[in-house]
PDB file of C-alpha atoms in Angstrom:
ATOM      1  CA  UNK A   1     -16.861 -34.928  -9.667  1.00 53.00           C
ATOM      2  CA  UNK A   2     -18.056 -31.824  -7.826  1.00 57.00           C
ATOM      3  CA  UNK A   3     -14.743 -30.062  -8.459  1.00 59.00           C
ATOM      4  CA  UNK A   4     -14.957 -30.979 -12.139  1.00 58.00           C
ATOM      5  CA  UNK A   5     -18.416 -29.402 -12.341  1.00 63.00           C
ATOM      6  CA  UNK A   6     -17.128 -26.194 -10.764  1.00 66.00           C
ATOM      7  CA  UNK A   7     -14.199 -26.056 -13.192  1.00 71.00           C
ATOM      8  CA  UNK A   8     -16.583 -26.784 -16.065  1.00 77.00           C
ATOM      9  CA  UNK A   9     -18.760 -23.807 -15.073  1.00 77.00           C
ATOM     10  CA  UNK A  10     -15.765 -21.461 -15.190  1.00 75.00           C
ATOM     11  CA  UNK A  11     -14.659 -22.862 -18.561  1.00 82.00           C
ATOM     12  CA  UNK A  12     -18.226 -22.446 -19.862  1.00 83.00           C
ATOM     13  CA  UNK A  13     -18.433 -18.826 -18.634  1.00 82.00           C
ATOM     14  CA  UNK A  14     -15.030 -17.902 -20.111  1.00 84.00           C
ATOM     15  CA  UNK A  15     -15.942 -19.555 -23.417  1.00 87.00           C
ATOM     16  CA  UNK A  16     -19.216 -17.640 -23.675  1.00 89.00           C
ATOM     17  CA  UNK A  17     -17.453 -14.322 -22.992  1.00 88.00           C
ATOM     18  CA  UNK A  18     -14.721 -15.035 -25.557  1.00 88.00           C
ATOM     19  CA  UNK A  19     -17.204 -16.092 -28.242  1.00 91.00           C
ATOM     20  CA  UNK A  20     -19.378 -13.010 -27.643  1.00 92.00           C
ATOM     21  CA  UNK A  21     -16.257 -10.807 -27.644  1.00 90.00           C
ATOM     22  CA  UNK A  22     -15.037 -12.338 -30.917  1.00 90.00           C
ATOM     23  CA  UNK A  23     -18.458 -11.872 -32.580  1.00 93.00           C
ATOM     24  CA  UNK A  24     -18.544  -8.252 -31.381  1.00 91.00           C
ATOM     25  CA  UNK A  25     -15.076  -7.734 -32.849  1.00 90.00           C
ATOM     26  CA  UNK A  26     -16.231  -9.070 -36.231  1.00 92.00           C
ATOM     27  CA  UNK A  27     -19.513  -7.140 -36.255  1.00 91.00           C
ATOM     28  CA  UNK A  28     -18.067  -3.769 -35.235  1.00 88.00           C
ATOM     29  CA  UNK A  29     -14.835  -4.230 -37.219  1.00 85.00           C
ATOM     30  CA  UNK A  30     -13.183  -1.572 -35.066  1.00 84.00           C
ATOM     31  CA  UNK A  31      -9.763  -1.405 -33.390  1.00 82.00           C
ATOM     32  CA  UNK A  32     -11.618  -0.271 -30.247  1.00 86.00           C
ATOM     33  CA  UNK A  33     -12.779  -3.882 -29.802  1.00 89.00           C
ATOM     34  CA  UNK A  34      -9.693  -5.924 -30.712  1.00 90.00           C
ATOM     35  CA  UNK A  35      -9.573  -9.633 -31.386  1.00 90.00           C
ATOM     36  CA  UNK A  36      -9.569 -11.480 -28.021  1.00 90.00           C
ATOM     37  CA  UNK A  37      -6.823 -13.768 -29.288  1.00 89.00           C
ATOM     38  CA  UNK A  38      -4.581 -10.717 -29.886  1.00 88.00           C
ATOM     39  CA  UNK A  39      -5.387  -9.463 -26.385  1.00 89.00           C
ATOM     40  CA  UNK A  40      -4.406 -12.815 -24.882  1.00 87.00           C
ATOM     41  CA  UNK A  41      -1.179 -12.720 -26.869  1.00 85.00           C
ATOM     42  CA  UNK A  42      -0.540  -9.227 -25.554  1.00 83.00           C
ATOM     43  CA  UNK A  43      -1.132 -10.451 -22.020  1.00 82.00           C
ATOM     44  CA  UNK A  44       1.344 -13.265 -22.579  1.00 81.00           C
ATOM     45  CA  UNK A  45       3.935 -10.979 -24.217  1.00 78.00           C
ATOM     46  CA  UNK A  46       3.824  -8.368 -21.459  1.00 75.00           C
ATOM     47  CA  UNK A  47       3.600 -11.070 -18.818  1.00 70.00           C
ATOM     48  CA  UNK A  48       5.278 -10.717 -15.473  1.00 65.00           C
ATOM     49  CA  UNK A  49       7.721  -8.068 -16.701  1.00 68.00           C
ATOM     50  CA  UNK A  50       5.089  -5.348 -16.446  1.00 71.00           C
ATOM     51  CA  UNK A  51       1.787  -6.796 -15.285  1.00 74.00           C
ATOM     52  CA  UNK A  52       3.076  -8.438 -12.115  1.00 78.00           C
ATOM     53  CA  UNK A  53       4.241  -5.108 -10.707  1.00 83.00           C
ATOM     54  CA  UNK A  54       0.851  -3.476 -11.281  1.00 86.00           C
ATOM     55  CA  UNK A  55      -1.062  -6.529 -10.077  1.00 85.00           C
ATOM     56  CA  UNK A  56       0.923  -6.868  -6.848  1.00 87.00           C
ATOM     57  CA  UNK A  57       0.501  -3.168  -6.115  1.00 89.00           C
ATOM     58  CA  UNK A  58      -3.279  -3.322  -6.627  1.00 90.00           C
ATOM     59  CA  UNK A  59      -3.540  -6.535  -4.629  1.00 89.00           C
ATOM     60  CA  UNK A  60      -1.626  -4.993  -1.725  1.00 92.00           C
ATOM     61  CA  UNK A  61      -3.871  -1.929  -1.585  1.00 92.00           C
ATOM     62  CA  UNK A  62      -7.038  -4.043  -1.815  1.00 92.00           C
ATOM     63  CA  UNK A  63      -5.880  -6.664   0.719  1.00 92.00           C
ATOM     64  CA  UNK A  64      -4.822  -4.150   3.369  1.00 94.00           C
ATOM     65  CA  UNK A  65      -8.021  -2.127   2.928  1.00 94.00           C
ATOM     66  CA  UNK A  66     -10.260  -5.200   3.188  1.00 93.00           C
ATOM     67  CA  UNK A  67      -8.476  -6.537   6.305  1.00 94.00           C
ATOM     68  CA  UNK A  68      -8.979  -3.211   8.070  1.00 95.00           C
ATOM     69  CA  UNK A  69     -12.539  -2.940   6.771  1.00 95.00           C
ATOM     70  CA  UNK A  70     -13.484  -6.417   7.952  1.00 94.00           C
ATOM     71  CA  UNK A  71     -11.943  -5.907  11.387  1.00 95.00           C
ATOM     72  CA  UNK A  72     -13.470  -2.477  12.070  1.00 95.00           C
ATOM     73  CA  UNK A  73     -16.753  -3.122  10.279  1.00 94.00           C
ATOM     74  CA  UNK A  74     -17.425  -6.402  12.044  1.00 95.00           C
ATOM     75  CA  UNK A  75     -16.548  -5.086  15.511  1.00 95.00           C
ATOM     76  CA  UNK A  76     -18.659  -1.968  15.092  1.00 94.00           C
ATOM     77  CA  UNK A  77     -21.572  -3.894  13.561  1.00 94.00           C
ATOM     78  CA  UNK A  78     -21.491  -6.489  16.332  1.00 93.00           C
ATOM     79  CA  UNK A  79     -21.268  -3.841  19.029  1.00 93.00           C
ATOM     80  CA  UNK A  80     -24.261  -1.823  17.853  1.00 93.00           C
ATOM     81  CA  UNK A  81     -26.170  -5.026  17.122  1.00 91.00           C
ATOM     82  CA  UNK A  82     -25.804  -6.144  20.722  1.00 90.00           C
ATOM     83  CA  UNK A  83     -26.133  -2.797  22.501  1.00 89.00           C
ATOM     84  CA  UNK A  84     -29.229  -0.710  21.672  1.00 89.00           C
ATOM     85  CA  UNK A  85     -27.895   2.442  23.335  1.00 91.00           C
ATOM     86  CA  UNK A  86     -24.756   2.440  21.205  1.00 90.00           C
ATOM     87  CA  UNK A  87     -26.871   1.561  18.195  1.00 90.00           C
ATOM     88  CA  UNK A  88     -28.993   4.698  18.741  1.00 91.00           C
ATOM     89  CA  UNK A  89     -25.811   6.769  18.771  1.00 91.00           C
ATOM     90  CA  UNK A  90     -23.924   5.188  15.883  1.00 89.00           C
ATOM     91  CA  UNK A  91     -26.590   4.103  13.391  1.00 89.00           C
ATOM     92  CA  UNK A  92     -27.806   7.650  12.539  1.00 90.00           C
ATOM     93  CA  UNK A  93     -24.206   8.544  11.620  1.00 89.00           C
ATOM     94  CA  UNK A  94     -23.912   5.378   9.494  1.00 88.00           C
ATOM     95  CA  UNK A  95     -27.189   6.147   7.736  1.00 87.00           C
ATOM     96  CA  UNK A  96     -26.034   9.713   7.081  1.00 86.00           C
ATOM     97  CA  UNK A  97     -22.779   8.729   5.368  1.00 84.00           C
ATOM     98  CA  UNK A  98     -23.859   5.468   3.684  1.00 83.00           C
ATOM     99  CA  UNK A  99     -25.675   7.094   0.698  1.00 83.00           C
ATOM    100  CA  UNK A 100     -22.934   9.707   0.230  1.00 82.00           C
ATOM    101  CA  UNK A 101     -20.673   8.970  -2.797  1.00 83.00           C
ATOM    102  CA  UNK A 102     -17.471   8.518  -0.778  1.00 83.00           C
ATOM    103  CA  UNK A 103     -15.397   8.187  -3.945  1.00 85.00           C
ATOM    104  CA  UNK A 104     -15.739  11.973  -4.272  1.00 83.00           C
ATOM    105  CA  UNK A 105     -13.624  12.313  -1.117  1.00 86.00           C
ATOM    106  CA  UNK A 106     -10.478  11.006  -2.815  1.00 87.00           C
ATOM    107  CA  UNK A 107      -9.029  14.562  -3.223  1.00 88.00           C
ATOM    108  CA  UNK A 108      -9.650  15.161   0.503  1.00 91.00           C
ATOM    109  CA  UNK A 109      -8.001  11.860   1.449  1.00 91.00           C
ATOM    110  CA  UNK A 110      -5.025  12.710  -0.790  1.00 90.00           C
ATOM    111  CA  UNK A 111      -4.577  16.018   1.003  1.00 90.00           C
ATOM    112  CA  UNK A 112      -4.930  14.432   4.452  1.00 91.00           C
ATOM    113  CA  UNK A 113      -2.999  11.186   3.890  1.00 91.00           C
ATOM    114  CA  UNK A 114      -0.697  12.011   1.005  1.00 88.00           C
ATOM    115  CA  UNK A 115      -0.471  10.800  -2.583  1.00 84.00           C
ATOM    116  CA  UNK A 116       0.763   7.280  -1.791  1.00 87.00           C
ATOM    117  CA  UNK A 117      -1.003   4.076  -0.870  1.00 90.00           C
ATOM    118  CA  UNK A 118      -2.586   5.353   2.331  1.00 92.00           C
ATOM    119  CA  UNK A 119      -5.122   7.665   0.675  1.00 92.00           C
ATOM    120  CA  UNK A 120      -6.199   4.915  -1.750  1.00 93.00           C
ATOM    121  CA  UNK A 121      -6.564   2.392   1.085  1.00 93.00           C
ATOM    122  CA  UNK A 122      -8.597   4.857   3.159  1.00 94.00           C
ATOM    123  CA  UNK A 123     -10.906   5.453   0.170  1.00 93.00           C
ATOM    124  CA  UNK A 124     -11.610   1.708  -0.180  1.00 93.00           C
ATOM    125  CA  UNK A 125     -12.277   1.430   3.563  1.00 93.00           C
ATOM    126  CA  UNK A 126     -14.669   4.379   3.461  1.00 92.00           C
ATOM    127  CA  UNK A 127     -16.634   2.773   0.622  1.00 91.00           C
ATOM    128  CA  UNK A 128     -16.793  -0.808   1.921  1.00 91.00           C
ATOM    129  CA  UNK A 129     -17.125  -0.459   5.696  1.00 93.00           C
ATOM    130  CA  UNK A 130     -20.728   0.801   5.941  1.00 91.00           C
ATOM    131  CA  UNK A 131     -22.108  -2.204   4.078  1.00 91.00           C
ATOM    132  CA  UNK A 132     -20.417  -4.553   6.523  1.00 94.00           C
ATOM    133  CA  UNK A 133     -21.494  -2.579   9.598  1.00 94.00           C
ATOM    134  CA  UNK A 134     -25.159  -2.593   8.596  1.00 93.00           C
ATOM    135  CA  UNK A 135     -25.204  -6.246   7.570  1.00 93.00           C
ATOM    136  CA  UNK A 136     -23.516  -7.484  10.754  1.00 94.00           C
ATOM    137  CA  UNK A 137     -25.748  -5.288  12.925  1.00 93.00           C
ATOM    138  CA  UNK A 138     -28.886  -6.614  11.259  1.00 92.00           C
ATOM    139  CA  UNK A 139     -27.617 -10.168  11.664  1.00 91.00           C
ATOM    140  CA  UNK A 140     -27.172  -9.649  15.395  1.00 91.00           C
ATOM    141  CA  UNK A 141     -30.588  -8.037  15.786  1.00 90.00           C
ATOM    142  CA  UNK A 142     -32.367 -10.838  13.892  1.00 89.00           C
ATOM    143  CA  UNK A 143     -31.418 -13.406  16.530  1.00 87.00           C
ATOM    144  CA  UNK A 144     -34.659 -14.547  18.136  1.00 86.00           C
ATOM    145  CA  UNK A 145     -35.487 -13.257  21.608  1.00 84.00           C
ATOM    146  CA  UNK A 146     -36.315 -16.810  22.677  1.00 84.00           C
ATOM    147  CA  UNK A 147     -32.730 -17.892  21.933  1.00 84.00           C
ATOM    148  CA  UNK A 148     -31.346 -14.925  23.868  1.00 84.00           C
ATOM    149  CA  UNK A 149     -33.610 -15.659  26.836  1.00 83.00           C
ATOM    150  CA  UNK A 150     -32.653 -19.332  26.742  1.00 83.00           C
ATOM    151  CA  UNK A 151     -28.958 -18.414  26.818  1.00 80.00           C
ATOM    152  CA  UNK A 152     -29.561 -16.063  29.751  1.00 79.00           C
ATOM    153  CA  UNK A 153     -31.500 -18.741  31.615  1.00 81.00           C
ATOM    154  CA  UNK A 154     -28.438 -20.998  31.281  1.00 81.00           C
ATOM    155  CA  UNK A 155     -26.473 -18.164  32.875  1.00 80.00           C
ATOM    156  CA  UNK A 156     -24.115 -17.711  29.955  1.00 79.00           C
ATOM    157  CA  UNK A 157     -21.746 -14.811  30.341  1.00 82.00           C
ATOM    158  CA  UNK A 158     -21.680 -11.954  27.816  1.00 83.00           C
ATOM    159  CA  UNK A 159     -18.478 -13.356  26.322  1.00 85.00           C
ATOM    160  CA  UNK A 160     -20.043 -16.822  25.991  1.00 86.00           C
ATOM    161  CA  UNK A 161     -23.146 -15.396  24.320  1.00 87.00           C
ATOM    162  CA  UNK A 162     -20.998 -13.531  21.849  1.00 86.00           C
ATOM    163  CA  UNK A 163     -18.942 -16.641  21.080  1.00 86.00           C
ATOM    164  CA  UNK A 164     -21.794 -19.173  20.834  1.00 84.00           C
ATOM    165  CA  UNK A 165     -24.727 -17.052  19.614  1.00 88.00           C
ATOM    166  CA  UNK A 166     -23.801 -13.692  18.095  1.00 90.00           C
ATOM    167  CA  UNK A 167     -20.702 -14.698  16.131  1.00 89.00           C
ATOM    168  CA  UNK A 168     -22.290 -17.793  14.461  1.00 89.00           C
ATOM    169  CA  UNK A 169     -25.354 -15.685  13.581  1.00 89.00           C
ATOM    170  CA  UNK A 170     -23.402 -12.782  12.077  1.00 92.00           C
ATOM    171  CA  UNK A 171     -20.458 -14.402  10.273  1.00 92.00           C
ATOM    172  CA  UNK A 172     -22.562 -15.501   7.247  1.00 90.00           C
ATOM    173  CA  UNK A 173     -23.834 -11.901   7.014  1.00 91.00           C
ATOM    174  CA  UNK A 174     -20.236 -10.693   7.082  1.00 92.00           C
ATOM    175  CA  UNK A 175     -19.230 -12.861   4.123  1.00 92.00           C
ATOM    176  CA  UNK A 176     -22.323 -11.858   2.145  1.00 90.00           C
ATOM    177  CA  UNK A 177     -21.712  -8.147   2.705  1.00 92.00           C
ATOM    178  CA  UNK A 178     -18.023  -8.654   1.897  1.00 91.00           C
ATOM    179  CA  UNK A 179     -18.919 -10.041  -1.522  1.00 91.00           C
ATOM    180  CA  UNK A 180     -21.111  -7.021  -2.208  1.00 88.00           C
ATOM    181  CA  UNK A 181     -18.470  -4.615  -0.904  1.00 90.00           C
ATOM    182  CA  UNK A 182     -15.738  -6.266  -2.959  1.00 90.00           C
ATOM    183  CA  UNK A 183     -17.220  -5.110  -6.265  1.00 87.00           C
ATOM    184  CA  UNK A 184     -17.432  -1.476  -5.207  1.00 88.00           C
ATOM    185  CA  UNK A 185     -13.959  -1.748  -3.630  1.00 90.00           C
ATOM    186  CA  UNK A 186     -12.377  -2.853  -6.903  1.00 90.00           C
ATOM    187  CA  UNK A 187     -14.208  -0.063  -8.736  1.00 89.00           C
ATOM    188  CA  UNK A 188     -12.909   2.445  -6.179  1.00 89.00           C
ATOM    189  CA  UNK A 189      -9.391   1.011  -6.519  1.00 89.00           C
ATOM    190  CA  UNK A 190      -9.535   1.435 -10.313  1.00 89.00           C
ATOM    191  CA  UNK A 191     -10.646   5.065  -9.873  1.00 88.00           C
ATOM    192  CA  UNK A 192      -8.023   5.855  -7.212  1.00 89.00           C
ATOM    193  CA  UNK A 193      -5.171   4.367  -9.247  1.00 89.00           C
ATOM    194  CA  UNK A 194      -5.688   6.963 -11.952  1.00 87.00           C
ATOM    195  CA  UNK A 195      -4.362   9.741  -9.721  1.00 83.00           C
ATOM    196  CA  UNK A 196      -0.876  10.414  -8.394  1.00 79.00           C
ATOM    197  CA  UNK A 197       0.513   6.934  -9.062  1.00 83.00           C
ATOM    198  CA  UNK A 198       2.451   5.032 -11.708  1.00 85.00           C
ATOM    199  CA  UNK A 199       1.601   1.559 -10.461  1.00 86.00           C
ATOM    200  CA  UNK A 200      -1.601  -0.449 -10.274  1.00 89.00           C
ATOM    201  CA  UNK A 201      -3.923  -2.200 -12.726  1.00 88.00           C
ATOM    202  CA  UNK A 202      -6.170   0.874 -12.864  1.00 89.00           C
ATOM    203  CA  UNK A 203      -3.235   3.025 -13.902  1.00 89.00           C
ATOM    204  CA  UNK A 204      -2.105   0.466 -16.500  1.00 89.00           C
ATOM    205  CA  UNK A 205      -5.583   0.294 -18.077  1.00 90.00           C
ATOM    206  CA  UNK A 206      -5.994   4.063 -18.391  1.00 90.00           C
ATOM    207  CA  UNK A 207      -2.390   4.579 -19.479  1.00 89.00           C
ATOM    208  CA  UNK A 208      -2.892   2.000 -22.241  1.00 88.00           C
ATOM    209  CA  UNK A 209      -6.081   3.802 -23.268  1.00 90.00           C
ATOM    210  CA  UNK A 210      -4.255   7.136 -23.501  1.00 90.00           C
ATOM    211  CA  UNK A 211      -1.572   5.500 -25.655  1.00 89.00           C
ATOM    212  CA  UNK A 212      -4.310   4.006 -27.874  1.00 87.00           C
ATOM    213  CA  UNK A 213      -3.005   0.568 -26.901  1.00 88.00           C
ATOM    214  CA  UNK A 214      -6.401  -1.128 -26.790  1.00 89.00           C
ATOM    215  CA  UNK A 215      -4.945  -4.604 -26.610  1.00 89.00           C
ATOM    216  CA  UNK A 216      -3.014  -3.585 -23.520  1.00 87.00           C
ATOM    217  CA  UNK A 217      -6.108  -1.918 -22.100  1.00 90.00           C
ATOM    218  CA  UNK A 218      -8.203  -5.070 -22.476  1.00 91.00           C
ATOM    219  CA  UNK A 219      -5.346  -7.160 -21.092  1.00 89.00           C
ATOM    220  CA  UNK A 220      -5.490  -4.989 -17.964  1.00 89.00           C
ATOM    221  CA  UNK A 221      -9.273  -5.397 -17.803  1.00 89.00           C
ATOM    222  CA  UNK A 222      -8.823  -9.177 -17.940  1.00 88.00           C
ATOM    223  CA  UNK A 223      -6.332  -9.021 -15.075  1.00 86.00           C
ATOM    224  CA  UNK A 224      -8.544  -6.885 -12.844  1.00 87.00           C
ATOM    225  CA  UNK A 225     -11.425  -9.273 -13.602  1.00 87.00           C
ATOM    226  CA  UNK A 226      -9.285 -12.251 -12.620  1.00 85.00           C
ATOM    227  CA  UNK A 227      -8.353 -10.391  -9.432  1.00 85.00           C
ATOM    228  CA  UNK A 228     -12.022  -9.983  -8.581  1.00 86.00           C
ATOM    229  CA  UNK A 229     -12.852 -13.622  -9.378  1.00 86.00           C
ATOM    230  CA  UNK A 230      -9.914 -14.826  -7.249  1.00 86.00           C
ATOM    231  CA  UNK A 231     -11.008 -12.680  -4.295  1.00 88.00           C
ATOM    232  CA  UNK A 232     -14.588 -13.969  -4.611  1.00 88.00           C
ATOM    233  CA  UNK A 233     -13.307 -17.566  -4.615  1.00 87.00           C
ATOM    234  CA  UNK A 234     -11.170 -16.907  -1.546  1.00 89.00           C
ATOM    235  CA  UNK A 235     -14.250 -15.537   0.268  1.00 90.00           C
ATOM    236  CA  UNK A 236     -16.219 -18.683  -0.707  1.00 88.00           C
ATOM    237  CA  UNK A 237     -13.459 -20.965   0.614  1.00 88.00           C
ATOM    238  CA  UNK A 238     -13.151 -19.028   3.859  1.00 89.00           C
ATOM    239  CA  UNK A 239     -16.902 -19.093   4.437  1.00 88.00           C
ATOM    240  CA  UNK A 240     -17.089 -22.867   3.794  1.00 86.00           C
ATOM    241  CA  UNK A 241     -14.274 -23.497   6.264  1.00 87.00           C
ATOM    242  CA  UNK A 242     -15.285 -21.025   8.975  1.00 86.00           C
ATOM    243  CA  UNK A 243     -19.070 -21.357   8.813  1.00 82.00           C
ATOM    244  CA  UNK A 244     -19.154 -25.150   8.758  1.00 76.00           C
ATOM    245  CA  UNK A 245     -22.481 -25.220  10.645  1.00 71.00           C
ATOM    246  CA  UNK A 246     -24.220 -23.804   7.556  1.00 68.00           C
ATOM    247  CA  UNK A 247     -23.717 -27.029   5.620  1.00 58.00           C
ATOM    248  CA  UNK A 248     -24.916 -29.249   8.468  1.00 52.00           C
TER     249      UNK A 248
END
């Protein structure tokens, strides 16, 4: 029953979007906003022949970037959350770069790391990692002093404290920050795939726009939206399975 309700919510959301889209198509009466049925037909016609190549390429770039971001961001955030001396050294640097629009560094990354996948992956990492570092650090610092003192009175080692106290306290923060970072990561991916590449959903969308193929453009937008929804769902599933103590 619970699964049915979740599926129903997705069906409801998709239906609302399609109805609004169709009404907008009728009201504007412009080829810039095509009929959603024609876009879905276009998506079906193009299918795996073209779309799968672009989708797999985008998914690879996003997946690799997020794995590296999660690993580095969580370790750095946990380290500075536990150690105040390291926090005093690292946090000012994080605060300095966090507000900077890192997407503007794409030309620099392309010069340093080449025109291939590496520069695009590095851009996504640079955009997403600071959010995770700050969230994990704050999660570690919000652990009550009484709990820390109690653990020390039980003579827990540093490794045991990390395993039984710091990790359970910071993992929910990691997943929350990952959801926030995912949106900006997909936006950065879209931007990066418009330069020095012939593959990726971002490239397909803009190339369709240049060719005045608006049905193809919207088909690409649907795909990148589905990519984002799928990634969000994967994060939800991982959090439910890893952070089981939250539901207790």
